[in-house]
Amino acid sequence: MAVTDAAIEKIKAMIVSGALRPGDRLPKEGELAAGLGLSRNSLREAVRALSLLGILDVRQGDGTYVTGLDPQLLLRTLGFVVDFHREEAVPEFLAVRRILEPAATALAAARITDRQLDELSALLDALGPNPSVAELVACDLEFHRGIALSSGNSVLGALLDGLPGPAAVARVWRGPAGADAIGRTLREHRAILAALRDRDAEAARSWATVHLASVERRLRATP
């Protein structure tokens, strides 16, 4: 194991064991390095790596702290990785989303607030009947993100937030069936919203499954 990797594992162990808790400030560099049996250089590299992952927060002139370890923060790197995926991997990301999102939509049916429902409705209303691809992509991502966050499961919401990115979604509506795809997407969004308003978890799950299956099918048919 590389020296930096070993240093990362030692800091990770302190956090997992509870020796360092969310919001705690790390001991001074020299003290921590000596306590962990590390060189200052390897400790600095480990801290730098963990800060990039959202686990540590380096505050210039103040010190280094353990973050709140919020799932949305820790899983933010997933969306970063998705942005670098190979084109042939896009259907695989969508397949994962098709497994997770219907469950999140069913959960949201029981937990979404009237205010959140009104916000989703206003989002669709603002789009209009003939949106551009760019407008529809932005609305689609925001619509699904709002539902995922309304599920009440922060881990599930964070996972779905990065699957897939705007470029992959845009491909669905730029293909040969783009015009029909736009109209169908708008209708499916309305059906999902209606099921959520009815607090019908199974209908919400079913419409989310239908919607994502059709998105995946159109994507596979797009050159």
Short mmCIF file of C-alpha atoms in Angstrom, two decimals:
data_model
loop_
_atom_site.label_atom_id
_atom_site.label_comp_id
_atom_site.label_asym_id
_atom_site.label_seq_id
_atom_site.Cartn_x
_atom_site.Cartn_y
_atom_site.Cartn_z
CA MET A 1 0.00 0.00 0.00
CA ALA A 2 1.33 3.45 -0.94
CA VAL A 3 2.33 5.71 1.93
CA THR A 4 -0.43 8.23 1.14
CA ASP A 5 -3.03 5.45 0.95
CA ALA A 6 -1.92 4.20 4.35
CA ALA A 7 -2.25 7.70 5.75
CA ILE A 8 -5.76 8.02 4.33
CA GLU A 9 -6.74 4.71 5.90
CA LYS A 10 -5.46 5.82 9.31
CA ILE A 11 -7.44 9.06 9.24
CA LYS A 12 -10.47 7.17 7.95
CA ALA A 13 -10.15 4.72 10.85
CA MET A 14 -10.20 7.61 13.33
CA ILE A 15 -13.42 8.92 11.80
CA VAL A 16 -15.11 5.51 11.58
CA SER A 17 -14.18 4.65 15.16
CA GLY A 18 -15.56 7.94 16.45
CA ALA A 19 -12.19 9.27 17.58
CA LEU A 20 -12.92 12.10 15.15
CA ARG A 21 -16.57 13.08 14.76
CA PRO A 22 -18.38 15.36 12.29
CA GLY A 23 -17.37 18.93 12.99
CA ASP A 24 -14.26 18.01 14.99
CA ARG A 25 -11.01 19.82 14.38
CA LEU A 26 -8.01 17.61 13.63
CA PRO A 27 -5.04 17.84 16.00
CA LYS A 28 -2.15 20.01 14.88
CA GLU A 29 -0.21 18.58 11.97
CA GLY A 30 2.90 17.62 13.92
CA GLU A 31 0.93 16.06 16.73
CA LEU A 32 -1.32 14.07 14.38
CA ALA A 33 1.57 12.89 12.21
CA ALA A 34 3.47 11.66 15.26
CA GLY A 35 0.40 9.99 16.74
CA LEU A 36 -0.32 8.11 13.52
CA GLY A 37 3.31 7.32 12.78
CA LEU A 38 3.27 9.32 9.56
CA SER A 39 5.54 11.85 7.94
CA ARG A 40 4.15 15.34 7.62
CA ASN A 41 4.28 15.06 3.81
CA SER A 42 2.21 11.88 3.71
CA LEU A 43 -0.26 13.38 6.17
CA ARG A 44 -0.63 16.50 4.01
CA GLU A 45 -1.28 14.37 0.92
CA ALA A 46 -3.88 12.36 2.80
CA VAL A 47 -5.60 15.49 4.06
CA ARG A 48 -5.61 16.94 0.54
CA ALA A 49 -7.18 13.78 -0.88
CA LEU A 50 -9.83 13.56 1.83
CA SER A 51 -10.71 17.21 1.40
CA LEU A 52 -11.34 16.61 -2.31
CA LEU A 53 -13.74 13.81 -1.33
CA GLY A 54 -15.63 16.15 0.99
CA ILE A 55 -14.56 14.32 4.15
CA LEU A 56 -12.24 17.01 5.49
CA ASP A 57 -12.56 20.77 5.28
CA VAL A 58 -9.27 22.67 5.23
CA ARG A 59 -9.76 26.22 6.51
CA GLN A 60 -6.79 28.44 5.90
CA GLY A 61 -5.57 30.05 9.11
CA ASP A 62 -7.97 28.02 11.23
CA GLY A 63 -7.28 24.31 10.83
CA THR A 64 -8.70 21.16 9.30
CA TYR A 65 -12.12 19.88 10.29
CA VAL A 66 -14.17 16.78 9.67
CA THR A 67 -17.15 17.84 7.57
CA GLY A 68 -20.74 17.03 8.48
CA LEU A 69 -20.31 13.85 6.40
CA ASP A 70 -23.58 14.61 4.69
CA PRO A 71 -24.37 11.97 2.01
CA GLN A 72 -25.04 14.62 -0.63
CA LEU A 73 -21.60 16.07 -0.03
CA LEU A 74 -19.81 12.72 0.08
CA LEU A 75 -21.55 11.40 -3.03
CA ARG A 76 -20.93 14.58 -5.00
CA THR A 77 -17.89 12.92 -6.52
CA LEU A 78 -20.20 10.36 -8.14
CA GLY A 79 -21.65 13.04 -10.40
CA PHE A 80 -18.13 14.19 -11.22
CA VAL A 81 -17.20 10.66 -12.27
CA VAL A 82 -20.38 10.28 -14.34
CA ASP A 83 -19.41 13.34 -16.34
CA PHE A 84 -16.33 11.43 -17.55
CA HIS A 85 -18.10 8.22 -18.51
CA ARG A 86 -17.67 6.62 -21.90
CA GLU A 87 -20.62 6.99 -24.30
CA GLU A 88 -21.24 3.25 -24.30
CA ALA A 89 -21.65 3.34 -20.52
CA VAL A 90 -24.62 5.75 -20.62
CA PRO A 91 -27.24 2.96 -20.87
CA GLU A 92 -25.67 1.30 -17.83
CA PHE A 93 -26.06 4.47 -15.77
CA LEU A 94 -29.66 4.77 -16.93
CA ALA A 95 -30.29 1.14 -15.99
CA VAL A 96 -29.10 1.90 -12.45
CA ARG A 97 -31.35 4.94 -12.34
CA ARG A 98 -34.29 2.78 -13.52
CA ILE A 99 -33.74 0.49 -10.54
CA LEU A 100 -33.45 3.27 -7.94
CA GLU A 101 -35.77 6.05 -9.07
CA PRO A 102 -39.13 4.21 -8.99
CA ALA A 103 -38.41 3.34 -5.35
CA ALA A 104 -37.58 6.97 -4.58
CA THR A 105 -40.78 8.11 -6.33
CA ALA A 106 -42.88 5.66 -4.32
CA LEU A 107 -41.31 6.95 -1.10
CA ALA A 108 -41.96 10.53 -2.18
CA ALA A 109 -45.68 9.80 -2.62
CA ALA A 110 -45.97 9.44 1.14
CA ARG A 111 -43.54 12.15 2.17
CA ILE A 112 -43.70 14.98 -0.37
CA THR A 113 -45.28 18.18 0.94
CA ASP A 114 -48.00 20.21 -0.75
CA ARG A 115 -45.49 23.00 -1.22
CA GLN A 116 -43.05 20.66 -2.96
CA LEU A 117 -45.87 19.39 -5.18
CA ASP A 118 -46.77 22.96 -6.12
CA GLU A 119 -43.13 23.69 -6.93
CA LEU A 120 -42.95 20.68 -9.27
CA SER A 121 -46.22 21.72 -10.90
CA ALA A 122 -44.95 25.27 -11.41
CA LEU A 123 -41.76 23.86 -12.93
CA LEU A 124 -43.76 21.95 -15.54
CA ASP A 125 -46.13 24.88 -16.17
CA ALA A 126 -43.22 27.23 -16.80
CA LEU A 127 -41.86 24.87 -19.43
CA GLY A 128 -44.81 25.32 -21.79
CA PRO A 129 -45.99 22.92 -24.54
CA ASN A 130 -43.09 23.41 -26.96
CA PRO A 131 -39.83 23.68 -25.01
CA SER A 132 -36.39 23.62 -26.55
CA VAL A 133 -34.16 20.64 -25.86
CA ALA A 134 -32.05 22.73 -23.49
CA GLU A 135 -35.14 23.85 -21.56
CA LEU A 136 -36.49 20.32 -21.33
CA VAL A 137 -33.15 18.94 -20.13
CA ALA A 138 -32.97 21.53 -17.36
CA CYS A 139 -36.59 20.88 -16.35
CA ASP A 140 -36.19 17.09 -16.46
CA LEU A 141 -33.15 17.14 -14.19
CA GLU A 142 -34.80 19.53 -11.74
CA PHE A 143 -38.08 17.58 -11.75
CA HIS A 144 -36.44 14.25 -10.97
CA ARG A 145 -34.07 15.84 -8.46
CA GLY A 146 -37.03 17.37 -6.61
CA ILE A 147 -38.77 14.02 -6.38
CA ALA A 148 -35.64 12.21 -5.20
CA LEU A 149 -35.02 14.78 -2.47
CA SER A 150 -38.67 14.51 -1.43
CA SER A 151 -38.23 10.78 -0.82
CA GLY A 152 -36.83 11.56 2.62
CA ASN A 153 -33.81 9.34 1.98
CA SER A 154 -30.74 11.56 1.63
CA VAL A 155 -28.51 8.74 0.39
CA LEU A 156 -30.96 7.73 -2.33
CA GLY A 157 -31.40 11.37 -3.33
CA ALA A 158 -27.65 11.91 -3.54
CA LEU A 159 -27.13 8.77 -5.63
CA LEU A 160 -29.81 9.78 -8.11
CA ASP A 161 -28.61 13.36 -8.34
CA GLY A 162 -25.72 12.37 -10.60
CA LEU A 163 -27.37 9.70 -12.77
CA PRO A 164 -26.99 10.61 -15.59
CA GLY A 165 -25.67 14.07 -16.47
CA PRO A 166 -27.29 16.68 -18.77
CA ALA A 167 -25.38 15.56 -21.87
CA ALA A 168 -26.71 12.01 -21.64
CA VAL A 169 -30.27 13.22 -21.06
CA ALA A 170 -30.08 15.58 -24.04
CA ARG A 171 -29.23 12.71 -26.38
CA VAL A 172 -32.71 11.24 -25.85
CA TRP A 173 -34.43 14.27 -27.38
CA ARG A 174 -31.91 14.96 -30.14
CA GLY A 175 -32.42 11.58 -31.78
CA PRO A 176 -34.73 10.72 -34.70
CA ALA A 177 -37.81 10.56 -32.45
CA GLY A 178 -36.97 13.78 -30.63
CA ALA A 179 -40.25 15.63 -31.23
CA ASP A 180 -42.38 12.69 -30.12
CA ALA A 181 -40.04 12.07 -27.19
CA ILE A 182 -40.54 15.62 -25.92
CA GLY A 183 -44.33 15.32 -25.94
CA ARG A 184 -44.26 11.90 -24.33
CA THR A 185 -41.87 13.08 -21.65
CA LEU A 186 -44.16 15.98 -20.76
CA ARG A 187 -47.14 13.63 -20.48
CA GLU A 188 -45.21 11.16 -18.34
CA HIS A 189 -44.04 13.94 -16.02
CA ARG A 190 -47.64 15.05 -15.55
CA ALA A 191 -48.73 11.47 -14.82
CA ILE A 192 -46.00 11.07 -12.20
CA LEU A 193 -47.00 14.37 -10.59
CA ALA A 194 -50.69 13.36 -10.55
CA ALA A 195 -49.82 10.08 -8.80
CA LEU A 196 -47.79 12.00 -6.22
CA ARG A 197 -50.70 14.38 -5.59
CA ASP A 198 -52.98 11.38 -5.07
CA ARG A 199 -50.43 9.96 -2.58
CA ASP A 200 -50.59 6.75 -4.62
CA ALA A 201 -47.20 5.13 -4.09
CA GLU A 202 -47.76 2.23 -6.49
CA ALA A 203 -49.05 4.45 -9.28
CA ALA A 204 -46.10 6.78 -8.75
CA ARG A 205 -43.71 3.83 -8.87
CA SER A 206 -45.36 2.48 -12.03
CA TRP A 207 -45.30 5.78 -13.89
CA ALA A 208 -41.67 6.37 -12.93
CA THR A 209 -40.82 2.89 -14.22
CA VAL A 210 -42.66 3.48 -17.49
CA HIS A 211 -41.04 6.87 -17.95
CA LEU A 212 -37.49 5.69 -17.30
CA ALA A 213 -37.93 2.56 -19.40
CA SER A 214 -39.05 4.67 -22.35
CA VAL A 215 -36.10 7.05 -21.84
CA GLU A 216 -33.72 4.10 -21.81
CA ARG A 217 -35.34 2.58 -24.91
CA ARG A 218 -35.11 5.83 -26.85
CA LEU A 219 -31.50 6.30 -25.82
CA ARG A 220 -30.59 2.85 -27.07
CA ALA A 221 -32.24 3.66 -30.40
CA THR A 222 -30.31 6.93 -30.75
CA PRO A 223 -27.14 6.62 -32.89
#
